[in-house]
């Protein structure tokens, strides 16, 4: 197993001081799978004070000292060092009350969530629960009785489906049954932690499969989604029900969290907007409705404000028809900014990819919109008041003193410039203002 020097140095320091030290958890799992670990955790029989003493010459961060964790900074990288521990009783289904330290690494491995995360390494592998076998067979299985382990800490339910989505593993039959059975325990888990796991799940290469199989689990914290499952669209442009369409679109979307969230929510309000006539099913207003739901859910899950704002916008705009001509693209850019417009095209692409062949023509339109947007930026064309050739002072100098009126005039000029009705030249714009006054 390849351990980078900065991490090995920390383990060596502990062993030189007479302690046991093992790499453990995600870093061992990832290394055994042949991928590069993103962080390194060490488990040791040294007590927190002894860890601190060992690393007195290093920068240390006392992140979770009462749980026995000291973060050691080695060559500029963080390594988490944690004392072997046994978790006490979980009274609230999330936080162990009374952590106790143990002398035996086997006990520390036994408290870990899944067999694939309960392997440790220090030149030799310690793997009492068959984690390597499960990695080989791509199986996620709790260490010990699943009901008991999910009962102790329901976040593990989210972790299980998150690992399934990111690693492409199957969840073992018993663990799977227990997840479905115990899903309501997630109601006790904090929104922030659920959102962290849900975000990782959505970004997984196997997100689609997990969204299909565990919609009932996700429905515990996003019940709005349950109306979409099995909802027949009765429309030629669709080959999937609303939920399947959402999932196919997520699978087709770029791996960017805002895009994936927007795609996940883009049609969630459809069932509430359904009407039917001789032409088939319609969902008038579902863009606004879905944006409303997206905003509500994301705020409830304590997503950051920027994410909420951008995802709401993308959902609201996802089916706006933009005619592939400069004037219309500029109007859109002036409303959304370049960055959000780019995300919107990606959302539109994913949405189209999850429609029937009848919608295929949209791909060419999306591509053309992207080209036009590039030309506009390259030519630095005016799409906002910032680049308009006159500003508020110019308008005031022409004798307008009411601030609101100045704003109205500038915005009207900007619209004319964007629509190509007038050139973005100072003198020409000033003349137009004089004429209207
Ligand atoms: P990644 O860092 O790739 O998300 P990871 O498995 O390293 O995955 P961490 O949250 O970094 O996840 O946790 C490190 C280790 O701590 C895990 O591998 C597991 O052994 C243990 N662990 C983490 N969370 C729990 C939990 N809720 N219950 C039991 N053990 C846990
Ligand atoms: Mg980790």
Short mmCIF file of C-alpha atoms and ligand atoms in Angstrom, two decimals:
data_model
loop_
_atom_site.label_atom_id
_atom_site.label_comp_id
_atom_site.label_asym_id
_atom_site.label_seq_id
_atom_site.Cartn_x
_atom_site.Cartn_y
_atom_site.Cartn_z
CA UNK A 1 0.00 0.00 0.00
CA UNK A 2 1.36 3.42 -0.96
CA UNK A 3 1.43 5.81 1.97
CA UNK A 4 2.72 9.32 1.25
CA UNK A 5 5.71 10.51 3.25
CA UNK A 6 3.88 13.20 5.23
CA UNK A 7 1.40 10.61 6.57
CA UNK A 8 3.98 7.88 7.21
CA UNK A 9 6.00 10.36 9.23
CA UNK A 10 3.12 10.77 11.69
CA UNK A 11 2.65 7.01 12.12
CA UNK A 12 6.42 6.53 12.55
CA UNK A 13 6.59 9.19 15.23
CA UNK A 14 3.99 7.31 17.27
CA UNK A 15 5.70 3.94 16.91
CA UNK A 16 9.11 5.45 17.73
CA UNK A 17 7.53 6.60 20.99
CA UNK A 18 6.42 3.06 21.76
CA UNK A 19 2.77 3.34 20.70
CA UNK A 20 0.78 1.34 18.18
CA UNK A 21 -0.36 3.28 15.13
CA UNK A 22 -2.44 2.17 12.15
CA UNK A 23 -3.86 3.86 9.10
CA UNK A 24 -7.57 3.23 9.16
CA UNK A 25 -10.91 3.88 7.47
CA UNK A 26 -11.37 5.62 4.14
CA UNK A 27 -7.66 5.90 3.33
CA UNK A 28 -7.11 2.14 3.65
CA UNK A 29 -10.31 1.38 1.73
CA UNK A 30 -9.39 3.77 -1.09
CA UNK A 31 -5.80 2.54 -1.30
CA UNK A 32 -6.95 -1.11 -1.45
CA UNK A 33 -9.28 -0.12 -4.27
CA UNK A 34 -6.38 1.41 -6.14
CA UNK A 35 -7.52 5.01 -5.81
CA UNK A 36 -5.67 7.87 -4.16
CA UNK A 37 -6.96 8.61 -0.63
CA UNK A 38 -7.99 12.23 -0.02
CA UNK A 39 -7.20 12.22 3.67
CA UNK A 40 -5.37 10.05 6.16
CA UNK A 41 -6.64 8.88 9.52
CA UNK A 42 -4.47 7.13 12.07
CA UNK A 43 -5.76 5.16 15.03
CA UNK A 44 -3.50 4.62 18.02
CA UNK A 45 -3.38 3.38 21.62
CA UNK A 46 -1.73 6.66 22.66
CA UNK A 47 -4.11 8.79 24.75
CA UNK A 48 -4.89 12.32 23.57
CA UNK A 49 -2.33 13.85 25.96
CA UNK A 50 0.30 11.39 24.83
CA UNK A 51 -0.49 12.18 21.19
CA UNK A 52 -0.03 15.88 21.91
CA UNK A 53 3.26 15.18 23.67
CA UNK A 54 4.53 13.11 20.72
CA UNK A 55 3.76 15.96 18.35
CA UNK A 56 4.91 18.88 20.49
CA UNK A 57 7.24 19.88 17.66
CA UNK A 58 4.38 19.82 15.13
CA UNK A 59 1.42 22.11 14.72
CA UNK A 60 -1.59 20.33 16.18
CA UNK A 61 -5.26 21.23 16.06
CA UNK A 62 -7.40 19.98 18.89
CA UNK A 63 -10.50 19.35 16.83
CA UNK A 64 -12.23 16.60 18.73
CA UNK A 65 -10.11 16.10 21.78
CA UNK A 66 -12.92 14.75 23.90
CA UNK A 67 -13.46 12.06 21.28
CA UNK A 68 -9.73 11.45 21.27
CA UNK A 69 -8.89 13.19 17.98
CA UNK A 70 -5.84 15.37 17.43
CA UNK A 71 -5.13 16.77 13.97
CA UNK A 72 -1.40 16.81 13.26
CA UNK A 73 -0.06 19.07 10.53
CA UNK A 74 2.73 17.26 8.70
CA UNK A 75 4.47 18.91 5.75
CA UNK A 76 1.47 21.20 5.44
CA UNK A 77 -1.07 18.36 5.31
CA UNK A 78 -3.55 17.37 8.02
CA UNK A 79 -3.46 13.89 9.48
CA UNK A 80 -6.12 12.95 12.02
CA UNK A 81 -4.83 10.91 14.92
CA UNK A 82 -7.47 9.29 17.13
CA UNK A 83 -7.14 7.15 20.22
CA UNK A 84 -8.63 3.63 19.97
CA UNK A 85 -12.09 4.04 21.33
CA UNK A 86 -15.38 2.38 22.01
CA UNK A 87 -18.47 4.51 21.59
CA UNK A 88 -20.81 4.70 24.56
CA UNK A 89 -24.59 4.45 24.28
CA UNK A 90 -26.23 6.52 21.58
CA UNK A 91 -29.09 8.20 23.36
CA UNK A 92 -30.27 10.44 20.53
CA UNK A 93 -29.51 8.14 17.62
CA UNK A 94 -26.57 10.28 16.62
CA UNK A 95 -24.14 11.24 19.39
CA UNK A 96 -22.45 8.65 21.55
CA UNK A 97 -22.71 9.57 25.20
CA UNK A 98 -19.49 8.84 27.01
CA UNK A 99 -16.75 7.75 24.68
CA UNK A 100 -14.29 5.40 26.29
CA UNK A 101 -10.79 4.60 25.18
CA UNK A 102 -9.62 1.05 24.68
CA UNK A 103 -6.24 -0.65 24.52
CA UNK A 104 -7.23 -2.95 21.71
CA UNK A 105 -7.37 -1.99 18.05
CA UNK A 106 -9.97 -4.73 17.38
CA UNK A 107 -12.45 -2.91 19.62
CA UNK A 108 -11.83 0.29 17.72
CA UNK A 109 -12.50 -1.46 14.42
CA UNK A 110 -15.71 -2.96 15.79
CA UNK A 111 -17.28 0.47 16.39
CA UNK A 112 -16.79 1.49 12.74
CA UNK A 113 -19.73 1.58 10.36
CA UNK A 114 -19.02 -0.79 7.47
CA UNK A 115 -16.63 -3.68 6.98
CA UNK A 116 -14.93 -1.81 4.12
CA UNK A 117 -14.16 1.01 6.59
CA UNK A 118 -13.02 -1.27 9.40
CA UNK A 119 -9.63 -2.31 8.06
CA UNK A 120 -6.36 -0.95 9.35
CA UNK A 121 -2.79 -1.06 8.13
CA UNK A 122 0.73 -0.46 9.40
CA UNK A 123 2.80 -2.59 7.08
CA UNK A 124 0.37 -5.40 7.71
CA UNK A 125 -3.37 -5.46 7.33
CA UNK A 126 -5.73 -5.99 10.28
CA UNK A 127 -9.13 -6.97 8.90
CA UNK A 128 -11.28 -8.82 11.44
CA UNK A 129 -14.62 -8.34 9.63
CA UNK A 130 -13.78 -9.42 6.10
CA UNK A 131 -13.50 -5.90 4.71
CA UNK A 132 -11.07 -6.89 1.97
CA UNK A 133 -13.38 -9.62 0.76
CA UNK A 134 -16.25 -7.10 0.67
CA UNK A 135 -14.13 -4.60 -1.24
CA UNK A 136 -13.28 -7.32 -3.73
CA UNK A 137 -16.94 -8.23 -4.15
CA UNK A 138 -18.05 -4.59 -3.98
CA UNK A 139 -20.32 -5.04 -1.00
CA UNK A 140 -21.34 -2.56 1.68
CA UNK A 141 -22.14 -4.37 4.90
CA UNK A 142 -22.45 -3.08 8.46
CA UNK A 143 -20.02 -4.29 11.07
CA UNK A 144 -22.33 -6.39 13.22
CA UNK A 145 -26.13 -6.32 13.28
CA UNK A 146 -27.46 -3.70 10.87
CA UNK A 147 -30.57 -2.78 12.89
CA UNK A 148 -28.45 -2.23 15.96
CA UNK A 149 -25.82 -0.16 14.12
CA UNK A 150 -28.38 2.06 12.37
CA UNK A 151 -30.23 2.38 15.67
CA UNK A 152 -27.06 3.72 17.30
CA UNK A 153 -26.40 6.27 14.58
CA UNK A 154 -28.86 6.81 11.76
CA UNK A 155 -26.42 8.90 9.75
CA UNK A 156 -24.93 5.53 8.80
CA UNK A 157 -28.02 4.96 6.65
CA UNK A 158 -27.04 7.98 4.57
CA UNK A 159 -23.40 6.93 4.55
CA UNK A 160 -24.35 3.49 3.22
CA UNK A 161 -26.29 4.83 0.25
CA UNK A 162 -23.70 7.56 -0.31
CA UNK A 163 -20.92 4.95 -0.55
CA UNK A 164 -23.10 2.89 -2.90
CA UNK A 165 -23.43 5.95 -5.16
CA UNK A 166 -19.77 6.96 -5.09
CA UNK A 167 -18.08 3.54 -5.07
CA UNK A 168 -20.60 1.65 -7.20
CA UNK A 169 -20.95 -1.06 -4.56
CA UNK A 170 -24.08 -3.11 -3.83
CA UNK A 171 -25.50 -2.95 -0.35
CA UNK A 172 -25.61 -6.39 1.24
CA UNK A 173 -29.13 -7.88 1.44
CA UNK A 174 -29.51 -7.70 5.24
CA UNK A 175 -28.04 -4.22 5.44
CA UNK A 176 -30.35 -3.14 2.62
CA UNK A 177 -33.45 -4.51 4.34
CA UNK A 178 -32.44 -2.75 7.51
CA UNK A 179 -31.98 0.57 5.67
CA UNK A 180 -35.51 0.44 4.28
CA UNK A 181 -36.89 -0.67 7.62
CA UNK A 182 -35.08 1.95 9.71
CA UNK A 183 -35.16 4.90 7.30
CA UNK A 184 -37.45 6.96 9.59
CA UNK A 185 -34.57 7.19 12.10
CA UNK A 186 -33.11 9.79 9.72
CA UNK A 187 -35.67 12.24 11.12
CA UNK A 188 -33.39 12.48 14.17
CA UNK A 189 -30.29 13.38 12.17
CA UNK A 190 -29.37 17.03 11.71
CA UNK A 191 -30.23 18.60 8.36
CA UNK A 192 -26.63 19.74 7.78
CA UNK A 193 -25.23 16.23 8.03
CA UNK A 194 -27.93 14.81 5.81
CA UNK A 195 -27.22 17.46 3.21
CA UNK A 196 -23.48 16.72 3.22
CA UNK A 197 -24.16 13.04 2.53
CA UNK A 198 -26.95 13.72 0.03
CA UNK A 199 -24.64 16.07 -1.90
CA UNK A 200 -21.93 13.42 -2.07
CA UNK A 201 -24.52 10.87 -3.17
CA UNK A 202 -25.76 13.12 -6.00
CA UNK A 203 -22.19 13.62 -7.20
CA UNK A 204 -21.53 9.89 -7.34
CA UNK A 205 -20.99 8.05 -10.63
CA UNK A 206 -23.73 5.63 -9.57
CA UNK A 207 -26.14 8.27 -8.24
CA UNK A 208 -28.88 7.25 -10.67
CA UNK A 209 -29.01 3.66 -9.53
CA UNK A 210 -29.11 4.66 -5.86
CA UNK A 211 -31.78 7.34 -6.43
CA UNK A 212 -33.98 4.69 -8.07
CA UNK A 213 -33.45 2.04 -5.45
CA UNK A 214 -33.55 4.21 -2.31
CA UNK A 215 -36.13 6.87 -3.22
CA UNK A 216 -38.06 5.93 -0.07
CA UNK A 217 -35.02 6.80 2.06
CA UNK A 218 -34.51 10.13 0.31
CA UNK A 219 -38.25 10.67 0.65
CA UNK A 220 -37.79 10.83 4.43
CA UNK A 221 -36.08 14.23 4.14
CA UNK A 222 -37.47 15.25 0.72
CA UNK A 223 -41.05 13.93 0.86
CA UNK A 224 -41.95 16.23 -2.07
CA UNK A 225 -40.20 13.72 -4.29
CA UNK A 226 -42.54 10.87 -3.45
CA UNK A 227 -45.35 12.38 -5.57
CA UNK A 228 -43.10 12.08 -8.64
CA UNK A 229 -42.45 8.36 -8.29
CA UNK A 230 -44.56 6.50 -10.82
CA UNK A 231 -46.28 9.69 -12.04
CA UNK A 232 -47.20 9.03 -15.71
CA UNK A 233 -46.57 12.14 -17.86
CA UNK A 234 -48.99 11.10 -20.65
CA UNK A 235 -46.92 13.04 -23.14
CA UNK A 236 -45.10 12.00 -26.37
CA UNK A 237 -41.95 13.85 -25.42
CA UNK A 238 -41.51 11.60 -22.41
CA UNK A 239 -40.71 7.92 -22.16
CA UNK A 240 -40.27 7.93 -18.38
CA UNK A 241 -42.46 8.76 -15.40
CA UNK A 242 -41.59 12.02 -13.64
CA UNK A 243 -39.18 10.48 -11.14
CA UNK A 244 -37.41 8.26 -13.68
CA UNK A 245 -37.04 11.28 -15.92
CA UNK A 246 -35.46 13.23 -13.04
CA UNK A 247 -33.06 10.37 -12.33
CA UNK A 248 -32.09 9.91 -16.00
CA UNK A 249 -31.43 13.64 -16.20
CA UNK A 250 -29.24 13.54 -13.08
CA UNK A 251 -27.26 10.70 -14.68
CA UNK A 252 -26.80 12.75 -17.85
CA UNK A 253 -25.69 15.88 -16.02
CA UNK A 254 -22.23 17.30 -15.39
CA UNK A 255 -20.63 16.56 -12.05
CA UNK A 256 -21.15 19.94 -10.50
CA UNK A 257 -23.23 20.12 -7.34
CA UNK A 258 -25.33 23.13 -8.35
CA UNK A 259 -26.15 21.53 -11.71
CA UNK A 260 -26.98 18.19 -10.13
CA UNK A 261 -29.17 19.77 -7.46
CA UNK A 262 -30.98 21.86 -10.08
CA UNK A 263 -31.53 18.80 -12.25
CA UNK A 264 -32.72 16.80 -9.24
CA UNK A 265 -35.33 19.46 -8.45
CA UNK A 266 -36.16 20.68 -11.95
CA UNK A 267 -39.46 18.79 -12.31
CA UNK A 268 -40.27 18.02 -8.70
CA UNK A 269 -43.34 20.27 -8.79
CA UNK A 270 -44.82 18.59 -11.86
CA UNK A 271 -47.40 16.37 -10.15
CA UNK A 272 -48.98 19.44 -8.57
CA UNK A 273 -49.31 21.18 -11.96
CA UNK A 274 -50.74 18.31 -13.99
CA UNK A 275 -53.64 18.85 -16.40
CA UNK A 276 -54.73 16.69 -19.32
CA UNK A 277 -56.55 17.41 -22.60
CA UNK A 278 -56.90 15.68 -26.00
CA UNK A 279 -53.21 16.45 -26.76
CA UNK A 280 -51.98 14.72 -23.62
CA UNK A 281 -50.57 15.73 -20.23
CA UNK A 282 -49.41 19.28 -19.44
CA UNK A 283 -47.54 20.75 -16.51
CA UNK A 284 -48.03 24.47 -16.90
CA UNK A 285 -46.19 26.46 -14.26
CA UNK A 286 -44.15 23.50 -13.06
CA UNK A 287 -40.92 25.49 -13.43
CA UNK A 288 -42.05 28.07 -10.87
CA UNK A 289 -43.54 25.41 -8.61
CA UNK A 290 -40.38 23.28 -8.75
CA UNK A 291 -38.20 26.32 -8.02
CA UNK A 292 -40.35 27.07 -4.99
CA UNK A 293 -39.99 23.50 -3.73
CA UNK A 294 -36.24 23.49 -4.42
CA UNK A 295 -35.81 26.68 -2.41
CA UNK A 296 -37.87 25.32 0.48
CA UNK A 297 -36.11 21.97 0.62
CA UNK A 298 -32.62 23.44 0.32
CA UNK A 299 -33.28 25.99 3.05
CA UNK A 300 -34.69 23.23 5.24
CA UNK A 301 -31.51 21.19 4.61
CA UNK A 302 -29.43 24.26 5.57
CA UNK A 303 -27.72 24.61 2.18
CA UNK A 304 -25.69 27.81 1.85
CA UNK A 305 -27.47 30.88 0.49
CA UNK A 306 -25.59 30.99 -2.79
CA UNK A 307 -26.47 27.40 -3.59
CA UNK A 308 -30.13 28.04 -2.76
CA UNK A 309 -30.26 31.15 -4.93
CA UNK A 310 -28.54 29.66 -7.96
CA UNK A 311 -30.39 26.34 -7.86
CA UNK A 312 -33.71 28.18 -7.55
CA UNK A 313 -32.86 30.31 -10.58
CA UNK A 314 -31.77 27.33 -12.66
CA UNK A 315 -34.93 25.39 -11.84
CA UNK A 316 -37.15 28.38 -12.56
CA UNK A 317 -35.44 29.01 -15.92
CA UNK A 318 -34.88 25.41 -16.97
CA UNK A 319 -37.46 25.35 -19.70
CA UNK A 320 -37.37 28.97 -20.80
CA UNK A 321 -37.14 29.02 -24.59
CA UNK A 322 -34.19 31.12 -25.65
CA UNK A 323 -34.18 31.87 -29.38
CA UNK A 324 -30.63 31.32 -30.65
CA UNK A 325 -30.06 34.91 -31.73
CA UNK A 326 -27.74 37.44 -30.17
CA UNK A 327 -30.47 39.73 -28.95
CA UNK A 328 -32.26 37.00 -26.98
CA UNK A 329 -29.08 35.50 -25.60
CA UNK A 330 -27.98 38.95 -24.45
CA UNK A 331 -31.32 39.54 -22.74
CA UNK A 332 -30.87 36.30 -20.89
CA UNK A 333 -27.23 37.02 -20.00
CA UNK A 334 -28.13 40.42 -18.67
CA UNK A 335 -30.62 38.75 -16.32
CA UNK A 336 -28.53 35.76 -15.29
CA UNK A 337 -24.79 36.56 -15.74
CA UNK A 338 -22.40 34.43 -17.79
CA UNK A 339 -21.74 31.92 -15.02
CA UNK A 340 -25.39 31.09 -14.34
CA UNK A 341 -26.18 31.02 -18.06
CA UNK A 342 -23.48 28.36 -18.54
CA UNK A 343 -24.99 26.28 -15.76
CA UNK A 344 -28.43 26.73 -17.30
CA UNK A 345 -27.28 25.32 -20.64
CA UNK A 346 -25.91 22.28 -18.83
CA UNK A 347 -29.21 21.79 -17.00
CA UNK A 348 -31.07 22.08 -20.31
CA UNK A 349 -28.72 19.54 -21.87
CA UNK A 350 -29.31 16.99 -19.09
CA UNK A 351 -33.07 17.58 -19.25
CA UNK A 352 -33.11 17.01 -23.02
CA UNK A 353 -31.02 13.86 -22.70
CA UNK A 354 -33.74 12.36 -20.50
CA UNK A 355 -36.55 13.04 -23.01
CA UNK A 356 -37.76 10.87 -25.88
CA UNK A 357 -36.13 11.12 -29.30
CA UNK A 358 -38.76 13.69 -30.24
CA UNK A 359 -36.89 16.30 -28.20
CA UNK A 360 -33.50 15.65 -29.82
CA UNK A 361 -33.62 18.87 -31.85
CA UNK A 362 -32.95 20.75 -28.62
CA UNK A 363 -29.33 19.64 -28.50
CA UNK A 364 -28.44 21.70 -31.57
CA UNK A 365 -30.22 24.73 -30.12
CA UNK A 366 -28.33 24.40 -26.84
CA UNK A 367 -25.03 24.13 -28.69
CA UNK A 368 -25.82 27.19 -30.79
CA UNK A 369 -26.76 29.15 -27.65
CA UNK A 370 -23.35 28.30 -26.22
CA UNK A 371 -21.57 29.54 -29.34
CA UNK A 372 -23.49 32.80 -29.40
CA UNK A 373 -22.75 33.34 -25.71
CA UNK A 374 -19.04 32.89 -26.42
CA UNK A 375 -19.09 35.45 -29.23
CA UNK A 376 -20.85 37.97 -27.00
CA UNK A 377 -18.22 37.60 -24.30
CA UNK A 378 -15.33 37.63 -26.77
CA UNK A 379 -16.56 40.89 -28.31
CA UNK A 380 -17.16 42.27 -24.81
CA UNK A 381 -20.63 43.35 -25.83
CA UNK A 382 -22.72 45.40 -23.46
CA UNK A 383 -25.07 43.26 -21.38
CA UNK A 384 -25.14 45.26 -18.14
CA UNK A 385 -25.21 48.82 -16.84
CA UNK A 386 -21.53 48.43 -15.97
CA UNK A 387 -20.54 48.43 -19.64
CA UNK A 388 -23.19 50.87 -20.86
CA UNK A 389 -21.42 53.89 -22.43
CA UNK A 390 -23.30 56.35 -20.21
CA UNK A 391 -23.73 56.32 -16.45
CA UNK A 392 -25.92 58.02 -13.86
CA UNK A 393 -23.80 61.19 -13.81
CA UNK A 394 -24.13 61.59 -17.59
CA UNK A 395 -27.92 61.36 -17.32
CA UNK A 396 -28.00 63.82 -14.40
CA UNK A 397 -25.86 66.25 -16.36
CA UNK A 398 -28.63 66.30 -18.93
CA UNK A 399 -30.99 67.69 -16.30
CA UNK A 400 -32.58 64.61 -14.69
CA UNK A 401 -32.33 64.82 -10.92
CA UNK A 402 -34.76 62.23 -9.67
CA UNK A 403 -32.70 59.15 -8.82
CA UNK A 404 -35.45 56.71 -9.73
CA UNK A 405 -35.94 58.38 -13.10
CA UNK A 406 -32.18 58.17 -13.76
CA UNK A 407 -32.36 54.44 -13.12
CA UNK A 408 -35.32 54.01 -15.44
CA UNK A 409 -33.57 55.88 -18.24
CA UNK A 410 -30.38 53.85 -17.89
CA UNK A 411 -32.30 50.57 -17.94
CA UNK A 412 -34.32 51.62 -20.97
CA UNK A 413 -31.06 52.53 -22.77
CA UNK A 414 -29.55 49.19 -21.80
CA UNK A 415 -32.55 47.33 -23.23
CA UNK A 416 -32.21 49.25 -26.50
CA UNK A 417 -28.49 48.52 -26.69
CA UNK A 418 -29.04 44.82 -25.95
CA UNK A 419 -31.76 44.62 -28.60
CA UNK A 420 -29.46 46.30 -31.13
CA UNK A 421 -31.75 49.29 -31.57
CA UNK A 422 -29.07 51.79 -30.70
CA UNK A 423 -25.27 51.83 -30.62
CA UNK A 424 -23.45 51.74 -27.29
CA UNK A 425 -21.76 55.11 -27.95
CA UNK A 426 -21.77 57.90 -25.40
CA UNK A 427 -22.83 60.73 -27.71
CA UNK A 428 -25.51 58.68 -29.42
CA UNK A 429 -26.98 57.58 -26.10
CA UNK A 430 -26.91 61.13 -24.72
CA UNK A 431 -28.67 62.38 -27.80
CA UNK A 432 -31.39 59.74 -27.37
CA UNK A 433 -31.88 60.83 -23.74
CA UNK A 434 -32.18 64.51 -24.77
CA UNK A 435 -34.76 63.65 -27.41
CA UNK A 436 -37.00 61.80 -24.96
CA UNK A 437 -36.84 64.49 -22.30
P1 LIG B 1 -14.58 9.63 2.91
O1 LIG B 1 -13.59 10.40 3.73
O2 LIG B 1 -14.07 9.16 1.61
O3 LIG B 1 -15.88 10.32 2.83
P2 LIG B 1 -14.42 7.81 5.09
O4 LIG B 1 -14.83 6.38 5.25
O5 LIG B 1 -13.00 8.14 5.32
O6 LIG B 1 -14.91 8.28 3.68
P3 LIG B 1 -14.90 9.65 7.23
O7 LIG B 1 -16.14 10.40 7.57
O8 LIG B 1 -13.67 10.38 6.87
O9 LIG B 1 -15.33 8.66 6.06
O10 LIG B 1 -14.64 8.69 8.46
C1 LIG B 1 -13.45 7.99 8.66
C2 LIG B 1 -13.73 6.60 9.27
O11 LIG B 1 -14.40 6.76 10.51
C3 LIG B 1 -14.66 5.74 8.44
O12 LIG B 1 -13.97 5.05 7.42
C4 LIG B 1 -15.24 4.82 9.49
O13 LIG B 1 -14.32 3.82 9.83
C5 LIG B 1 -15.39 5.74 10.66
N1 LIG B 1 -16.70 6.42 10.71
C6 LIG B 1 -17.05 7.60 10.19
N2 LIG B 1 -18.33 7.92 10.43
C7 LIG B 1 -18.81 6.88 11.14
C8 LIG B 1 -20.08 6.61 11.73
N3 LIG B 1 -21.09 7.46 11.58
N4 LIG B 1 -20.21 5.45 12.41
C9 LIG B 1 -19.18 4.58 12.55
N5 LIG B 1 -17.98 4.79 12.02
C10 LIG B 1 -17.78 5.92 11.33
MG1 LIG B 2 -12.17 10.13 5.31
#
